[in-house]
PDB file of C-alpha atoms in Angstrom:
ATOM      1  CA  UNK A   1      14.704 -81.717 -43.992  1.00  0.00           C
ATOM      2  CA  UNK A   2      14.353 -80.975 -40.287  1.00  0.00           C
ATOM      3  CA  UNK A   3      16.746 -83.745 -38.607  1.00  0.00           C
ATOM      4  CA  UNK A   4      19.219 -82.648 -41.850  1.00  0.00           C
ATOM      5  CA  UNK A   5      19.211 -78.915 -40.125  1.00  0.00           C
ATOM      6  CA  UNK A   6      19.551 -80.017 -36.930  1.00  0.00           C
ATOM      7  CA  UNK A   7      22.658 -81.995 -37.544  1.00  0.00           C
ATOM      8  CA  UNK A   8      24.416 -79.162 -39.196  1.00  0.00           C
ATOM      9  CA  UNK A   9      23.772 -76.795 -36.099  1.00  0.00           C
ATOM     10  CA  UNK A  10      24.519 -79.385 -34.328  1.00  0.00           C
ATOM     11  CA  UNK A  11      27.720 -79.656 -35.859  1.00  0.00           C
ATOM     12  CA  UNK A  12      28.266 -76.196 -35.974  1.00  0.00           C
ATOM     13  CA  UNK A  13      27.990 -75.914 -32.613  1.00  0.00           C
ATOM     14  CA  UNK A  14      30.915 -78.467 -32.069  1.00  0.00           C
ATOM     15  CA  UNK A  15      33.468 -76.772 -34.365  1.00  0.00           C
ATOM     16  CA  UNK A  16      32.299 -73.463 -32.215  1.00  0.00           C
ATOM     17  CA  UNK A  17      32.820 -75.101 -28.678  1.00  0.00           C
ATOM     18  CA  UNK A  18      36.427 -76.879 -30.344  1.00  0.00           C
ATOM     19  CA  UNK A  19      39.006 -74.628 -29.697  1.00  0.00           C
ATOM     20  CA  UNK A  20      41.961 -73.901 -32.296  1.00  0.00           C
ATOM     21  CA  UNK A  21      45.676 -71.904 -31.764  1.00  0.00           C
ATOM     22  CA  UNK A  22      43.902 -68.797 -30.634  1.00  0.00           C
ATOM     23  CA  UNK A  23      42.335 -70.431 -27.950  1.00  0.00           C
ATOM     24  CA  UNK A  24      45.399 -71.505 -26.945  1.00  0.00           C
ATOM     25  CA  UNK A  25      47.117 -68.788 -27.529  1.00  0.00           C
ATOM     26  CA  UNK A  26      44.150 -66.764 -25.254  1.00  0.00           C
ATOM     27  CA  UNK A  27      44.852 -69.594 -22.724  1.00  0.00           C
ATOM     28  CA  UNK A  28      48.609 -69.259 -22.498  1.00  0.00           C
ATOM     29  CA  UNK A  29      47.849 -65.329 -22.197  1.00  0.00           C
ATOM     30  CA  UNK A  30      45.633 -66.118 -19.128  1.00  0.00           C
ATOM     31  CA  UNK A  31      48.048 -68.001 -17.695  1.00  0.00           C
ATOM     32  CA  UNK A  32      51.133 -65.494 -18.272  1.00  0.00           C
ATOM     33  CA  UNK A  33      48.870 -62.704 -16.550  1.00  0.00           C
ATOM     34  CA  UNK A  34      47.928 -65.417 -13.212  1.00  0.00           C
ATOM     35  CA  UNK A  35      51.709 -65.782 -13.401  1.00  0.00           C
ATOM     36  CA  UNK A  36      53.102 -62.696 -13.166  1.00  0.00           C
ATOM     37  CA  UNK A  37      50.401 -61.605 -10.462  1.00  0.00           C
ATOM     38  CA  UNK A  38      51.613 -64.352  -8.691  1.00  0.00           C
ATOM     39  CA  UNK A  39      55.430 -63.522  -9.723  1.00  0.00           C
ATOM     40  CA  UNK A  40      53.820 -59.990  -8.728  1.00  0.00           C
ATOM     41  CA  UNK A  41      52.759 -60.932  -5.372  1.00  0.00           C
ATOM     42  CA  UNK A  42      55.469 -63.085  -4.530  1.00  0.00           C
ATOM     43  CA  UNK A  43      57.993 -59.641  -5.117  1.00  0.00           C
ATOM     44  CA  UNK A  44      55.949 -57.080  -2.865  1.00  0.00           C
ATOM     45  CA  UNK A  45      55.805 -59.693   0.035  1.00  0.00           C
ATOM     46  CA  UNK A  46      57.087 -57.851   3.044  1.00  0.00           C
ATOM     47  CA  UNK A  47      57.122 -61.861   4.712  1.00  0.00           C
ATOM     48  CA  UNK A  48      54.548 -61.437   7.125  1.00  0.00           C
ATOM     49  CA  UNK A  49      51.678 -64.180   7.621  1.00  0.00           C
ATOM     50  CA  UNK A  50      48.366 -62.037   6.401  1.00  0.00           C
ATOM     51  CA  UNK A  51      50.871 -61.015   3.319  1.00  0.00           C
ATOM     52  CA  UNK A  52      51.122 -64.707   2.646  1.00  0.00           C
ATOM     53  CA  UNK A  53      47.148 -64.985   2.032  1.00  0.00           C
ATOM     54  CA  UNK A  54      47.454 -63.532  -1.696  1.00  0.00           C
ATOM     55  CA  UNK A  55      50.074 -65.132  -2.354  1.00  0.00           C
ATOM     56  CA  UNK A  56      47.888 -68.840  -1.777  1.00  0.00           C
ATOM     57  CA  UNK A  57      44.759 -66.973  -3.983  1.00  0.00           C
ATOM     58  CA  UNK A  58      47.116 -65.934  -6.921  1.00  0.00           C
ATOM     59  CA  UNK A  59      48.756 -69.980  -6.761  1.00  0.00           C
ATOM     60  CA  UNK A  60      45.087 -71.151  -6.455  1.00  0.00           C
ATOM     61  CA  UNK A  61      44.126 -68.877  -9.256  1.00  0.00           C
ATOM     62  CA  UNK A  62      47.833 -69.705 -11.584  1.00  0.00           C
ATOM     63  CA  UNK A  63      46.748 -73.711 -11.078  1.00  0.00           C
ATOM     64  CA  UNK A  64      43.010 -73.276 -11.911  1.00  0.00           C
ATOM     65  CA  UNK A  65      44.463 -71.637 -15.556  1.00  0.00           C
ATOM     66  CA  UNK A  66      46.551 -74.224 -16.238  1.00  0.00           C
ATOM     67  CA  UNK A  67      43.558 -77.007 -15.401  1.00  0.00           C
ATOM     68  CA  UNK A  68      41.213 -74.866 -17.582  1.00  0.00           C
ATOM     69  CA  UNK A  69      44.345 -74.529 -20.340  1.00  0.00           C
ATOM     70  CA  UNK A  70      45.048 -78.094 -20.753  1.00  0.00           C
ATOM     71  CA  UNK A  71      41.653 -78.802 -20.947  1.00  0.00           C
ATOM     72  CA  UNK A  72      41.119 -75.991 -23.852  1.00  0.00           C
ATOM     73  CA  UNK A  73      44.141 -77.715 -25.074  1.00  0.00           C
ATOM     74  CA  UNK A  74      42.440 -81.135 -25.155  1.00  0.00           C
ATOM     75  CA  UNK A  75      39.656 -80.417 -27.196  1.00  0.00           C
ATOM     76  CA  UNK A  76      41.453 -78.633 -29.418  1.00  0.00           C
ATOM     77  CA  UNK A  77      41.602 -79.448 -33.048  1.00  0.00           C
ATOM     78  CA  UNK A  78      44.815 -79.730 -34.094  1.00  0.00           C
ATOM     79  CA  UNK A  79      47.090 -77.247 -35.021  1.00  0.00           C
ATOM     80  CA  UNK A  80      48.240 -75.863 -38.605  1.00  0.00           C
ATOM     81  CA  UNK A  81      51.815 -74.509 -39.311  1.00  0.00           C
ATOM     82  CA  UNK A  82      50.773 -71.224 -38.727  1.00  0.00           C
ATOM     83  CA  UNK A  83      48.964 -71.815 -35.714  1.00  0.00           C
ATOM     84  CA  UNK A  84      52.292 -73.073 -33.914  1.00  0.00           C
ATOM     85  CA  UNK A  85      54.472 -71.013 -35.314  1.00  0.00           C
ATOM     86  CA  UNK A  86      51.597 -68.436 -33.028  1.00  0.00           C
ATOM     87  CA  UNK A  87      51.691 -70.807 -30.141  1.00  0.00           C
ATOM     88  CA  UNK A  88      55.628 -70.738 -30.195  1.00  0.00           C
ATOM     89  CA  UNK A  89      56.322 -66.568 -29.586  1.00  0.00           C
ATOM     90  CA  UNK A  90      53.287 -67.311 -27.105  1.00  0.00           C
ATOM     91  CA  UNK A  91      55.461 -70.174 -25.373  1.00  0.00           C
ATOM     92  CA  UNK A  92      58.512 -67.725 -25.481  1.00  0.00           C
ATOM     93  CA  UNK A  93      56.440 -64.896 -23.581  1.00  0.00           C
ATOM     94  CA  UNK A  94      54.927 -67.205 -21.216  1.00  0.00           C
ATOM     95  CA  UNK A  95      58.456 -69.235 -20.653  1.00  0.00           C
ATOM     96  CA  UNK A  96      60.247 -65.094 -19.682  1.00  0.00           C
ATOM     97  CA  UNK A  97      57.270 -64.959 -16.656  1.00  0.00           C
ATOM     98  CA  UNK A  98      57.433 -68.042 -15.331  1.00  0.00           C
ATOM     99  CA  UNK A  99      61.279 -68.331 -15.153  1.00  0.00           C
ATOM    100  CA  UNK A 100      60.826 -64.596 -13.413  1.00  0.00           C
ATOM    101  CA  UNK A 101      58.040 -65.787 -11.250  1.00  0.00           C
ATOM    102  CA  UNK A 102      60.293 -68.660 -10.683  1.00  0.00           C
ATOM    103  CA  UNK A 103      63.031 -66.922  -9.427  1.00  0.00           C
ATOM    104  CA  UNK A 104      60.710 -64.537  -7.016  1.00  0.00           C
ATOM    105  CA  UNK A 105      59.848 -67.709  -5.539  1.00  0.00           C
ATOM    106  CA  UNK A 106      63.262 -68.419  -5.441  1.00  0.00           C
ATOM    107  CA  UNK A 107      64.433 -65.334  -3.891  1.00  0.00           C
ATOM    108  CA  UNK A 108      61.829 -65.079  -1.156  1.00  0.00           C
ATOM    109  CA  UNK A 109      62.228 -68.507   0.349  1.00  0.00           C
ATOM    110  CA  UNK A 110      64.125 -66.958   3.589  1.00  0.00           C
ATOM    111  CA  UNK A 111      60.894 -65.007   4.200  1.00  0.00           C
ATOM    112  CA  UNK A 112      59.018 -68.287   3.393  1.00  0.00           C
ATOM    113  CA  UNK A 113      61.481 -70.128   5.485  1.00  0.00           C
ATOM    114  CA  UNK A 114      60.382 -67.288   9.205  1.00  0.00           C
ATOM    115  CA  UNK A 115      56.985 -68.299   8.561  1.00  0.00           C
ATOM    116  CA  UNK A 116      57.477 -71.976   8.190  1.00  0.00           C
ATOM    117  CA  UNK A 117      56.071 -72.591   5.442  1.00  0.00           C
ATOM    118  CA  UNK A 118      58.560 -73.764   3.102  1.00  0.00           C
ATOM    119  CA  UNK A 119      57.315 -77.216   2.716  1.00  0.00           C
ATOM    120  CA  UNK A 120      53.633 -75.969   1.467  1.00  0.00           C
ATOM    121  CA  UNK A 121      55.663 -73.545  -0.997  1.00  0.00           C
ATOM    122  CA  UNK A 122      57.489 -76.869  -2.337  1.00  0.00           C
ATOM    123  CA  UNK A 123      54.244 -78.722  -2.834  1.00  0.00           C
ATOM    124  CA  UNK A 124      52.765 -76.002  -4.437  1.00  0.00           C
ATOM    125  CA  UNK A 125      56.090 -75.986  -6.212  1.00  0.00           C
ATOM    126  CA  UNK A 126      55.517 -79.810  -6.955  1.00  0.00           C
ATOM    127  CA  UNK A 127      51.512 -79.248  -8.553  1.00  0.00           C
ATOM    128  CA  UNK A 128      52.084 -76.215 -10.396  1.00  0.00           C
ATOM    129  CA  UNK A 129      54.922 -78.119 -12.496  1.00  0.00           C
ATOM    130  CA  UNK A 130      52.728 -80.980 -12.906  1.00  0.00           C
ATOM    131  CA  UNK A 131      49.759 -78.758 -13.838  1.00  0.00           C
ATOM    132  CA  UNK A 132      52.327 -77.174 -16.329  1.00  0.00           C
ATOM    133  CA  UNK A 133      53.648 -80.250 -17.369  1.00  0.00           C
ATOM    134  CA  UNK A 134      49.715 -81.323 -18.195  1.00  0.00           C
ATOM    135  CA  UNK A 135      48.607 -78.509 -20.073  1.00  0.00           C
ATOM    136  CA  UNK A 136      52.328 -78.297 -22.559  1.00  0.00           C
ATOM    137  CA  UNK A 137      51.960 -81.606 -23.378  1.00  0.00           C
ATOM    138  CA  UNK A 138      48.552 -81.343 -24.211  1.00  0.00           C
ATOM    139  CA  UNK A 139      49.727 -78.472 -26.607  1.00  0.00           C
ATOM    140  CA  UNK A 140      52.497 -80.394 -27.895  1.00  0.00           C
ATOM    141  CA  UNK A 141      49.810 -83.142 -29.179  1.00  0.00           C
ATOM    142  CA  UNK A 142      48.277 -80.647 -30.860  1.00  0.00           C
ATOM    143  CA  UNK A 143      51.185 -78.966 -33.277  1.00  0.00           C
ATOM    144  CA  UNK A 144      52.242 -80.773 -36.308  1.00  0.00           C
ATOM    145  CA  UNK A 145      54.608 -84.286 -36.192  1.00  0.00           C
ATOM    146  CA  UNK A 146      56.717 -82.398 -38.008  1.00  0.00           C
ATOM    147  CA  UNK A 147      57.323 -79.399 -35.386  1.00  0.00           C
ATOM    148  CA  UNK A 148      57.129 -81.307 -31.911  1.00  0.00           C
ATOM    149  CA  UNK A 149      60.573 -81.966 -31.351  1.00  0.00           C
ATOM    150  CA  UNK A 150      60.818 -78.291 -31.630  1.00  0.00           C
ATOM    151  CA  UNK A 151      57.943 -77.809 -29.741  1.00  0.00           C
ATOM    152  CA  UNK A 152      59.117 -79.824 -26.745  1.00  0.00           C
ATOM    153  CA  UNK A 153      62.862 -77.813 -26.927  1.00  0.00           C
ATOM    154  CA  UNK A 154      60.684 -74.506 -26.029  1.00  0.00           C
ATOM    155  CA  UNK A 155      58.870 -75.716 -23.075  1.00  0.00           C
ATOM    156  CA  UNK A 156      62.201 -77.801 -21.691  1.00  0.00           C
ATOM    157  CA  UNK A 157      63.406 -74.583 -20.156  1.00  0.00           C
ATOM    158  CA  UNK A 158      60.120 -73.762 -18.726  1.00  0.00           C
ATOM    159  CA  UNK A 159      60.550 -77.533 -16.636  1.00  0.00           C
ATOM    160  CA  UNK A 160      64.025 -77.298 -16.008  1.00  0.00           C
ATOM    161  CA  UNK A 161      63.651 -73.586 -14.560  1.00  0.00           C
ATOM    162  CA  UNK A 162      60.884 -75.454 -12.138  1.00  0.00           C
ATOM    163  CA  UNK A 163      63.405 -78.286 -11.917  1.00  0.00           C
ATOM    164  CA  UNK A 164      65.767 -75.947  -9.898  1.00  0.00           C
ATOM    165  CA  UNK A 165      63.300 -74.063  -7.980  1.00  0.00           C
ATOM    166  CA  UNK A 166      61.918 -77.138  -6.251  1.00  0.00           C
ATOM    167  CA  UNK A 167      65.469 -77.910  -5.821  1.00  0.00           C
ATOM    168  CA  UNK A 168      65.676 -74.625  -4.191  1.00  0.00           C
ATOM    169  CA  UNK A 169      63.170 -75.301  -1.711  1.00  0.00           C
ATOM    170  CA  UNK A 170      64.744 -78.641  -0.282  1.00  0.00           C
TER     171      UNK A 170
END
């Protein structure tokens, strides 16, 4: 009897640790907030060296959020159809924020050029793109098979815009 209650307790604990559509959506909200914070820091930056430090911090925070989100998606249970639709809506919101931030980074290139840190920004964009693709692929892997092609289309715009921003830094 005691063994059965331990097994039931362990199963309940394991079920509460695994993520679902809400945990993935919450990870996306965190990524969105961190992306917006990075965009705001870049947009408000005057171009001085000390003012670039918060940008580095925000970029680091975003990378952590992306990696945490990828882990969350990886350990999550497969999404139901309804959860996939909710995540799709959150993806649209996130794409808008990402695109705005990438535009801010491209617009700020002359300021980064002036400080000779453009190669650092290029590396950062490459790393962020890789983390974004890792997160996206893990989320798509949780979407029902019949919706995965649609999910890939939703995230394609984000990757395309990363590519354009990276091209602007070459």
